[in-house]
């Protein structure tokens, strides 16, 4: 989907989420773009790739995903199915492992429900307390990534780059 179309469709939901949770709408929208491939992959209206751990009481779905870990410990990293594990070196020369697995993810009846739960997710998890103190959407992205939201390298940079690309569509911005 085109950036402008994605923005028009989902920015209102991000603004509503910001009103409810004080999480910057730009950060929410950019993360939705990353996690859903610009709205192309949002099964169960889960635009954020939020997993359904044991505490989740709502609907869930099993999806294939990619995880990156610094070890290959199958007792520590438990998934319903492991399809492959591949060793590689990151950009700093450290050995990492890419796991292709099935895991449980949250599912929602509507897009609005998914966006709302995204904000609630950060407020309900103490590990994101520092992120909630962020003064800008960019600081929020750095803090969320530092708290371990995504296992992939470079997540915060990608998130901030997407935010920068979306800023042109914000109300009051020159085209």
Short mmCIF file of C-alpha atoms in Angstrom, two decimals:
data_model
loop_
_atom_site.label_atom_id
_atom_site.label_comp_id
_atom_site.label_asym_id
_atom_site.label_seq_id
_atom_site.Cartn_x
_atom_site.Cartn_y
_atom_site.Cartn_z
CA UNK A 1 0.00 0.00 0.00
CA UNK A 2 1.22 3.52 -0.72
CA UNK A 3 2.49 5.55 2.25
CA UNK A 4 -0.14 8.24 1.67
CA UNK A 5 -2.96 5.68 1.61
CA UNK A 6 -1.64 3.98 4.74
CA UNK A 7 -1.45 7.36 6.47
CA UNK A 8 -5.01 8.33 5.49
CA UNK A 9 -6.44 4.98 6.62
CA UNK A 10 -4.62 4.54 9.92
CA UNK A 11 -3.47 7.93 11.21
CA UNK A 12 -6.88 8.64 12.82
CA UNK A 13 -6.55 5.42 14.83
CA UNK A 14 -3.04 6.38 15.91
CA UNK A 15 -4.30 9.80 17.05
CA UNK A 16 -7.10 8.18 19.05
CA UNK A 17 -4.56 5.84 20.64
CA UNK A 18 -2.40 8.87 21.54
CA UNK A 19 -5.38 10.53 23.23
CA UNK A 20 -6.04 7.37 25.25
CA UNK A 21 -2.44 6.46 26.11
CA UNK A 22 -0.18 9.51 25.45
CA UNK A 23 1.94 7.34 23.11
CA UNK A 24 2.92 9.54 20.14
CA UNK A 25 0.67 8.93 17.12
CA UNK A 26 3.63 9.15 14.76
CA UNK A 27 5.45 6.39 16.67
CA UNK A 28 2.33 4.20 16.67
CA UNK A 29 1.70 4.69 12.97
CA UNK A 30 5.33 4.06 11.97
CA UNK A 31 5.48 0.91 14.06
CA UNK A 32 2.25 -0.31 12.47
CA UNK A 33 3.79 0.33 9.04
CA UNK A 34 6.91 -1.68 9.89
CA UNK A 35 5.19 -4.59 11.58
CA UNK A 36 2.42 -4.91 8.97
CA UNK A 37 4.46 -4.18 5.83
CA UNK A 38 2.43 -1.01 5.26
CA UNK A 39 -0.87 -2.72 6.03
CA UNK A 40 -0.29 -5.70 3.74
CA UNK A 41 0.26 -8.19 6.58
CA UNK A 42 -1.93 -7.59 9.60
CA UNK A 43 -3.60 -10.94 10.28
CA UNK A 44 -6.23 -10.70 12.96
CA UNK A 45 -5.92 -6.87 12.83
CA UNK A 46 -2.61 -7.22 14.70
CA UNK A 47 -0.65 -4.41 13.04
CA UNK A 48 2.11 -4.51 15.64
CA UNK A 49 3.21 -8.12 15.88
CA UNK A 50 2.19 -8.28 19.54
CA UNK A 51 2.60 -11.80 20.84
CA UNK A 52 0.00 -13.62 22.90
CA UNK A 53 1.84 -14.79 26.00
CA UNK A 54 0.26 -16.84 28.77
CA UNK A 55 -1.26 -13.74 30.38
CA UNK A 56 -3.24 -12.84 27.22
CA UNK A 57 -6.94 -13.68 27.65
CA UNK A 58 -8.16 -12.56 24.22
CA UNK A 59 -8.15 -14.21 20.83
CA UNK A 60 -4.89 -15.56 19.49
CA UNK A 61 -3.48 -16.90 16.24
CA UNK A 62 -0.42 -18.93 15.28
CA UNK A 63 1.86 -17.23 12.73
CA UNK A 64 5.28 -17.82 11.22
CA UNK A 65 7.86 -15.25 12.32
CA UNK A 66 11.59 -14.50 12.44
CA UNK A 67 13.47 -14.11 15.70
CA UNK A 68 17.14 -13.26 16.26
CA UNK A 69 18.97 -14.48 19.38
CA UNK A 70 22.57 -14.50 20.58
CA UNK A 71 22.30 -18.21 21.40
CA UNK A 72 20.79 -21.42 20.07
CA UNK A 73 19.22 -22.59 23.34
CA UNK A 74 16.04 -24.50 22.49
CA UNK A 75 15.19 -24.94 26.18
CA UNK A 76 15.27 -21.18 26.72
CA UNK A 77 13.51 -20.17 23.48
CA UNK A 78 10.30 -22.18 23.34
CA UNK A 79 7.98 -22.02 20.34
CA UNK A 80 5.10 -24.19 19.08
CA UNK A 81 7.18 -25.02 15.98
CA UNK A 82 10.77 -24.32 14.93
CA UNK A 83 11.27 -24.41 11.16
CA UNK A 84 14.95 -23.49 11.00
CA UNK A 85 17.84 -21.98 12.93
CA UNK A 86 20.66 -20.33 10.99
CA UNK A 87 23.89 -18.98 12.46
CA UNK A 88 25.23 -15.65 11.13
CA UNK A 89 27.45 -12.76 12.18
CA UNK A 90 25.91 -9.36 12.79
CA UNK A 91 27.42 -6.07 11.61
CA UNK A 92 29.70 -6.06 14.68
CA UNK A 93 30.99 -9.58 13.98
CA UNK A 94 29.05 -11.20 16.83
CA UNK A 95 27.55 -14.64 16.28
CA UNK A 96 23.75 -14.57 16.18
CA UNK A 97 21.05 -17.08 15.34
CA UNK A 98 18.08 -16.45 13.09
CA UNK A 99 15.14 -18.61 14.06
CA UNK A 100 12.17 -19.14 11.75
CA UNK A 101 9.34 -20.28 14.01
CA UNK A 102 5.62 -20.39 14.58
CA UNK A 103 4.47 -18.42 17.61
CA UNK A 104 1.25 -17.16 19.16
CA UNK A 105 0.12 -13.62 18.37
CA UNK A 106 -2.82 -11.57 19.57
CA UNK A 107 -5.87 -11.27 17.30
CA UNK A 108 -8.50 -8.52 17.28
CA UNK A 109 -11.96 -8.11 15.78
CA UNK A 110 -11.24 -4.59 14.47
CA UNK A 111 -8.33 -2.33 13.55
CA UNK A 112 -9.36 0.10 16.32
CA UNK A 113 -9.21 -2.70 18.90
CA UNK A 114 -5.70 -3.59 17.72
CA UNK A 115 -4.45 0.00 17.88
CA UNK A 116 -5.97 0.51 21.33
CA UNK A 117 -4.38 -2.67 22.67
CA UNK A 118 -1.02 -1.53 21.30
CA UNK A 119 -1.07 1.44 23.68
CA UNK A 120 -2.39 -0.65 26.56
CA UNK A 121 0.39 -3.19 25.94
CA UNK A 122 3.08 -0.60 26.67
CA UNK A 123 1.32 0.68 29.78
CA UNK A 124 0.75 -2.83 31.14
CA UNK A 125 4.39 -3.94 30.78
CA UNK A 126 6.84 -2.48 33.33
CA UNK A 127 9.78 -3.02 30.99
CA UNK A 128 8.45 -0.13 28.87
CA UNK A 129 8.23 2.37 31.76
CA UNK A 130 11.20 4.37 30.43
CA UNK A 131 9.61 4.56 26.98
CA UNK A 132 6.49 6.12 28.48
CA UNK A 133 8.67 8.95 29.84
CA UNK A 134 9.99 9.80 26.35
CA UNK A 135 9.58 13.41 25.20
CA UNK A 136 9.55 12.69 21.46
CA UNK A 137 8.39 9.86 19.18
CA UNK A 138 12.06 9.20 18.36
CA UNK A 139 13.01 8.81 22.04
CA UNK A 140 10.01 6.51 22.45
CA UNK A 141 11.26 4.28 19.61
CA UNK A 142 14.76 4.11 21.09
CA UNK A 143 13.44 3.21 24.55
CA UNK A 144 11.01 0.56 23.27
CA UNK A 145 13.71 -1.06 21.17
CA UNK A 146 16.18 -0.94 24.08
CA UNK A 147 13.58 -2.68 26.26
CA UNK A 148 13.55 -5.60 23.83
CA UNK A 149 10.38 -5.12 21.78
CA UNK A 150 11.95 -6.65 18.66
CA UNK A 151 14.82 -9.10 18.40
CA UNK A 152 15.99 -7.90 14.98
CA UNK A 153 19.06 -5.67 14.78
CA UNK A 154 18.55 -2.06 13.75
CA UNK A 155 14.88 -1.94 14.79
CA UNK A 156 15.03 1.53 16.40
CA UNK A 157 16.79 3.04 13.38
CA UNK A 158 14.27 1.56 10.97
CA UNK A 159 11.40 2.81 13.16
CA UNK A 160 12.82 6.34 13.26
CA UNK A 161 13.45 6.32 9.50
CA UNK A 162 9.82 5.36 8.86
CA UNK A 163 8.64 8.12 11.22
CA UNK A 164 10.73 10.63 9.28
CA UNK A 165 9.16 9.44 6.03
CA UNK A 166 5.64 9.76 7.41
CA UNK A 167 6.11 13.29 8.76
CA UNK A 168 5.38 14.78 5.33
CA UNK A 169 1.76 13.62 5.65
CA UNK A 170 1.15 15.21 9.06
CA UNK A 171 -1.39 18.04 9.10
CA UNK A 172 0.31 21.38 8.53
CA UNK A 173 3.36 19.95 6.75
CA UNK A 174 4.36 21.41 3.40
CA UNK A 175 4.09 18.96 0.52
#
